Coordinates of C-alpha atoms in Angstrom, one line a residue:
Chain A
X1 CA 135.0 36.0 251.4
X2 CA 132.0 36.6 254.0
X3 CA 129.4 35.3 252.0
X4 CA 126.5 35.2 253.8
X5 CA 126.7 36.7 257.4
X6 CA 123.8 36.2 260.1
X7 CA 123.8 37.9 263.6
X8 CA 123.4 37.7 266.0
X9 CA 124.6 34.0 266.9
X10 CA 122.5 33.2 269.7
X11 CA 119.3 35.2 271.2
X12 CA 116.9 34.5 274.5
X13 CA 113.7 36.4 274.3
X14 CA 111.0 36.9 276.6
X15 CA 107.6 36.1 275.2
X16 CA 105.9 39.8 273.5
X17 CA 109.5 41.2 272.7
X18 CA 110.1 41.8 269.4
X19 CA 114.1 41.8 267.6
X20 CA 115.6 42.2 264.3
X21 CA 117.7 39.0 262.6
X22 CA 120.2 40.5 260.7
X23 CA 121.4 39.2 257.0
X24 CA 123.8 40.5 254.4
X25 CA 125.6 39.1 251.8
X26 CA 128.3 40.3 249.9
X27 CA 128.1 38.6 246.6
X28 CA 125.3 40.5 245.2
X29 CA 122.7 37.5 244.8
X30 CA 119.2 38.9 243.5
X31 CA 117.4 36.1 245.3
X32 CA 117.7 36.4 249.4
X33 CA 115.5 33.4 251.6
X34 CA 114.6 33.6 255.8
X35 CA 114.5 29.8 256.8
X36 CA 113.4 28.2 259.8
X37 CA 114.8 25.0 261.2
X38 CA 113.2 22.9 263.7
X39 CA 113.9 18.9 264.8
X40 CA 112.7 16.2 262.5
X41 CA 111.1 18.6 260.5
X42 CA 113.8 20.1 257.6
X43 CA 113.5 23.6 256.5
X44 CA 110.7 25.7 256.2
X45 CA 110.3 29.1 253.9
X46 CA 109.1 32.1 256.3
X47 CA 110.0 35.1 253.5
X48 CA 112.1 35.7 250.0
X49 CA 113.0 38.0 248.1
X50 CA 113.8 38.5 244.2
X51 CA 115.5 42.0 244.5
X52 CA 115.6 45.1 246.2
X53 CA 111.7 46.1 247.1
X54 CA 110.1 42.8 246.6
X55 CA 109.2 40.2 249.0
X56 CA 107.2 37.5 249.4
X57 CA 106.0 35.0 251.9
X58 CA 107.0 31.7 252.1
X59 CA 105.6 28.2 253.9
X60 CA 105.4 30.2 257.6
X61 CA 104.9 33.5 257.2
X62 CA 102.9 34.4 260.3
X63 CA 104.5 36.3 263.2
X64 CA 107.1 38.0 260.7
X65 CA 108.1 40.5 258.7
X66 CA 110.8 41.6 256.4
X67 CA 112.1 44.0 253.9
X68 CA 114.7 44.4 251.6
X69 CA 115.6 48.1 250.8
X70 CA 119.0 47.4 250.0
X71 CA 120.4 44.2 247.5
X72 CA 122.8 43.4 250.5
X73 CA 120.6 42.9 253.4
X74 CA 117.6 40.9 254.3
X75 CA 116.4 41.6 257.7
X76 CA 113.9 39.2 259.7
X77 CA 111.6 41.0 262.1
X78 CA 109.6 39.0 265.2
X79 CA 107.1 41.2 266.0
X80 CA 105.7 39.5 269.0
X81 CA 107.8 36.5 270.2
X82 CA 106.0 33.8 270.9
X83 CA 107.5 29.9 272.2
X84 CA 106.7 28.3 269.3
X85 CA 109.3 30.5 267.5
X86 CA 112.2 28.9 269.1
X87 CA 114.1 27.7 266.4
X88 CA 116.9 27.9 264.3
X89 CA 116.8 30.3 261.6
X90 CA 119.1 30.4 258.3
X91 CA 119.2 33.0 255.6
X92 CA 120.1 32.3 252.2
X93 CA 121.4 33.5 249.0
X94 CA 121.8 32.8 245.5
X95 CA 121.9 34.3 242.0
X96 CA 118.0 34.2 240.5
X97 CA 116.9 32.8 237.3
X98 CA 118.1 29.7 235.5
X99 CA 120.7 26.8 236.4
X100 CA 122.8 29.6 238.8
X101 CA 120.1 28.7 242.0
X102 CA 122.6 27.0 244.6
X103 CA 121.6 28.5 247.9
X104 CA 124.8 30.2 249.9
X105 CA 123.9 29.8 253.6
X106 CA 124.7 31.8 256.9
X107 CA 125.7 30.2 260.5
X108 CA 122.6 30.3 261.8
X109 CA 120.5 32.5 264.3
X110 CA 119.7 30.1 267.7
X111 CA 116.8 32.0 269.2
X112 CA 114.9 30.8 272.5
X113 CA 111.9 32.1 273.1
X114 CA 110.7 32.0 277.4
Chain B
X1 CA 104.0 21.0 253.8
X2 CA 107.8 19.4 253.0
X3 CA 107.9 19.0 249.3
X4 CA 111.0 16.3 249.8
X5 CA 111.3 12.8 251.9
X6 CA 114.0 11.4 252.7
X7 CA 114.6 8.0 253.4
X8 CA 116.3 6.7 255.6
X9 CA 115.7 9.4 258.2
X10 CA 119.1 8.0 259.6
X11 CA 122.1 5.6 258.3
X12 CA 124.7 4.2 260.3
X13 CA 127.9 2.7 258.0
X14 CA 131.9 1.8 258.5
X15 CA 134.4 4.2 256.4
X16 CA 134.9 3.1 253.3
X17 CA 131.5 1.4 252.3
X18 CA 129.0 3.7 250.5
X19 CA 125.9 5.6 251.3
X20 CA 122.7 5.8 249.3
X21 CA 119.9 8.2 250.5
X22 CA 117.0 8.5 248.7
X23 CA 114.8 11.7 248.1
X24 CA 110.5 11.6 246.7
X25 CA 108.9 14.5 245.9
X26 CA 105.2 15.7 245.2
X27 CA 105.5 18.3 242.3
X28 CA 107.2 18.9 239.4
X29 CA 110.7 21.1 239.6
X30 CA 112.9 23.1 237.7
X31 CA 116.0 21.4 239.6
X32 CA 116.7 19.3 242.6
X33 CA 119.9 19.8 244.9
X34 CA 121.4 18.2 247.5
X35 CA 122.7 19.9 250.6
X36 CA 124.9 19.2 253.6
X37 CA 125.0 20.2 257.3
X38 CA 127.4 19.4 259.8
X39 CA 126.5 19.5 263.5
X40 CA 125.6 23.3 264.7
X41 CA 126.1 24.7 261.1
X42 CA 124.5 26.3 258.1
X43 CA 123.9 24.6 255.3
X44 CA 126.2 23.6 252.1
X45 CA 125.7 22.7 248.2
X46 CA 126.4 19.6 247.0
X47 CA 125.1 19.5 243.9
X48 CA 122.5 20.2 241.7
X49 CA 121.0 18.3 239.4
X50 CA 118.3 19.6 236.6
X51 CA 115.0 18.7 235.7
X52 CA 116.1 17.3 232.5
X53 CA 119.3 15.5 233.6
X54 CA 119.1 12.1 234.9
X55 CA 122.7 11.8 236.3
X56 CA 125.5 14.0 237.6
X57 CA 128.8 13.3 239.2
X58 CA 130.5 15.6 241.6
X59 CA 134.0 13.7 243.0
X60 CA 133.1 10.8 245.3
X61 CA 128.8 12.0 244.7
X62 CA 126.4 10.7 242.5
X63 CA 122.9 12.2 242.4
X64 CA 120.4 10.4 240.2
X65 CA 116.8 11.7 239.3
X66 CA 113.6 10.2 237.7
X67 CA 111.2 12.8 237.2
X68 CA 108.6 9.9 236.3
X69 CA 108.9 8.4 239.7
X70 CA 109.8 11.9 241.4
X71 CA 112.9 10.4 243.2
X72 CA 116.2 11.3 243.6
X73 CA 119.1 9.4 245.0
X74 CA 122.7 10.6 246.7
X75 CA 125.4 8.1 246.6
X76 CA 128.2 8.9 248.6
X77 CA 131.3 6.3 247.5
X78 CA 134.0 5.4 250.4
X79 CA 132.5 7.4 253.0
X80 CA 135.1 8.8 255.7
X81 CA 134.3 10.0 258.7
X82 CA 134.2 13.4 258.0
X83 CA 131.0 12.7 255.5
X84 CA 129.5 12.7 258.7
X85 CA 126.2 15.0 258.6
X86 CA 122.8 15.4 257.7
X87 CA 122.1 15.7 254.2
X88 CA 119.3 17.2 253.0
X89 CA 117.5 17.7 249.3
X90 CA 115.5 20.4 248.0
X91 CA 113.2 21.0 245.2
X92 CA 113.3 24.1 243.5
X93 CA 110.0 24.9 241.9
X94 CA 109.3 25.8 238.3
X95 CA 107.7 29.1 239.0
X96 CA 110.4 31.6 240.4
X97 CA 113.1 30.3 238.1
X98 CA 114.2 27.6 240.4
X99 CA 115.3 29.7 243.0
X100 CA 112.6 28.9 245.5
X101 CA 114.0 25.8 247.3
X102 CA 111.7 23.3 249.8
X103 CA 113.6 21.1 252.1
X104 CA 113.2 17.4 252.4
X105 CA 113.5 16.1 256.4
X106 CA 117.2 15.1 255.9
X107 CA 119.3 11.7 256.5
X108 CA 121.7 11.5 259.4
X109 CA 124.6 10.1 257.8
X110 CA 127.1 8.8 260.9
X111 CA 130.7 7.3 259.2
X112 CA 132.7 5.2 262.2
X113 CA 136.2 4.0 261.9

């Protein structure tokens, strides 16, 4: 079972550059989140999405996008990289609506930001 | 804003004896879970507990909440070393069906031989 699969693992950016995280899941989950993780400070909601061709923004939207054209995928776009995105960022997924809402998480994406 | 606080931010314990973290949030919720994450690695379910439960037991967890006090508490019984983690709780709101989760800070649990 994949499950939820992020990539890539690791990234170094120079500051302007802009990347794609990549996020797909295989156990067709409505409901598809972009975390961000940084020390002493938990998780925090960038983007989610309900379904195929809606999205929404989260706790820290600024500085990116996303899109979901396809159930499968949820890709995070930086569109100008900036140090204060260094972080970790997690994507999750999970069936939408009542009592079925446990979050299936990916590895991780460690990006660096110079 | 973190809609969950955890407390203690870390716990230090021998194998066998349990752990009790405690989670307080702000608003009200649809359900409350309780995740895991081990060094340098996404995140895992626990357990999830709903807004009208008040107790739930998962093998060696127990999760209670009191939605008048907006708490929650993880009890981890004879801890072994490999409970060793953070553990985190999230709130999932009532709007969205519960599937919008906020993440508390997180306890580092350390379990030494």
């Amino acid at each position: 079972n994949a499950g939820v699969t992020q990539t890539p693992k690791f990234q170094v950016l120079k500051t302007g550059q802009s990347m794609t995280l990549q996020c797909a899941q295989d156990m067709n989950h409505e409901y598809m989140s972009w975390y961000r993780q940084d020390p002493g400070m938990g998780l925090r909601l960038i983007h989610y999405s309900v379904g195929a061709g809606i999205t929404d923004q989260g706790e820290v939207p600024n500085g990116y996008n996303v899109s979901r054209s396809t159930t499968e995928d949820f890709p995070l776009r930086l569109l100008s990289a900036a140090p204060s995105q260094t972080s970790v960022y997690f994507c999750a997924s999970s069936y939408a609506g009542q009592g079925l809402t446990e979050a299936f998480f990916g590895q991780g994406t460690r990006l660096t930001v110079v | 804003s973190q809609q969950g606080e955890e407390d203690p931010q870390a716990l230090s314990i021998q194998e066998g004896e349990n752990a009790t973290m405690n989670c307080s949030y702000k608003t009200s919720i649809n359900n409350l879970q309780w995740y895991r994450q081990n060094s340098g690695r996404g995140l895992v379910h626990l357990i999830l507990i709903r807004s009208n439960e008040r107790e739930k037991h998962s093998g060696r967890l127990r999760v209670t909440l009191d939605t008048s006090k907006k708490s929650s508490s993880l009890l981890i019984t004879a801890s072994r070393a490999a409970d060793t983690a953070s553990y985190f709780c999230a709130t999932a709101a009532i709007k969205g069906g519960g599937n919008k989760l906020t993440f508390g800070t997180g306890t580092q649990l350390k379990v030494e031989l």
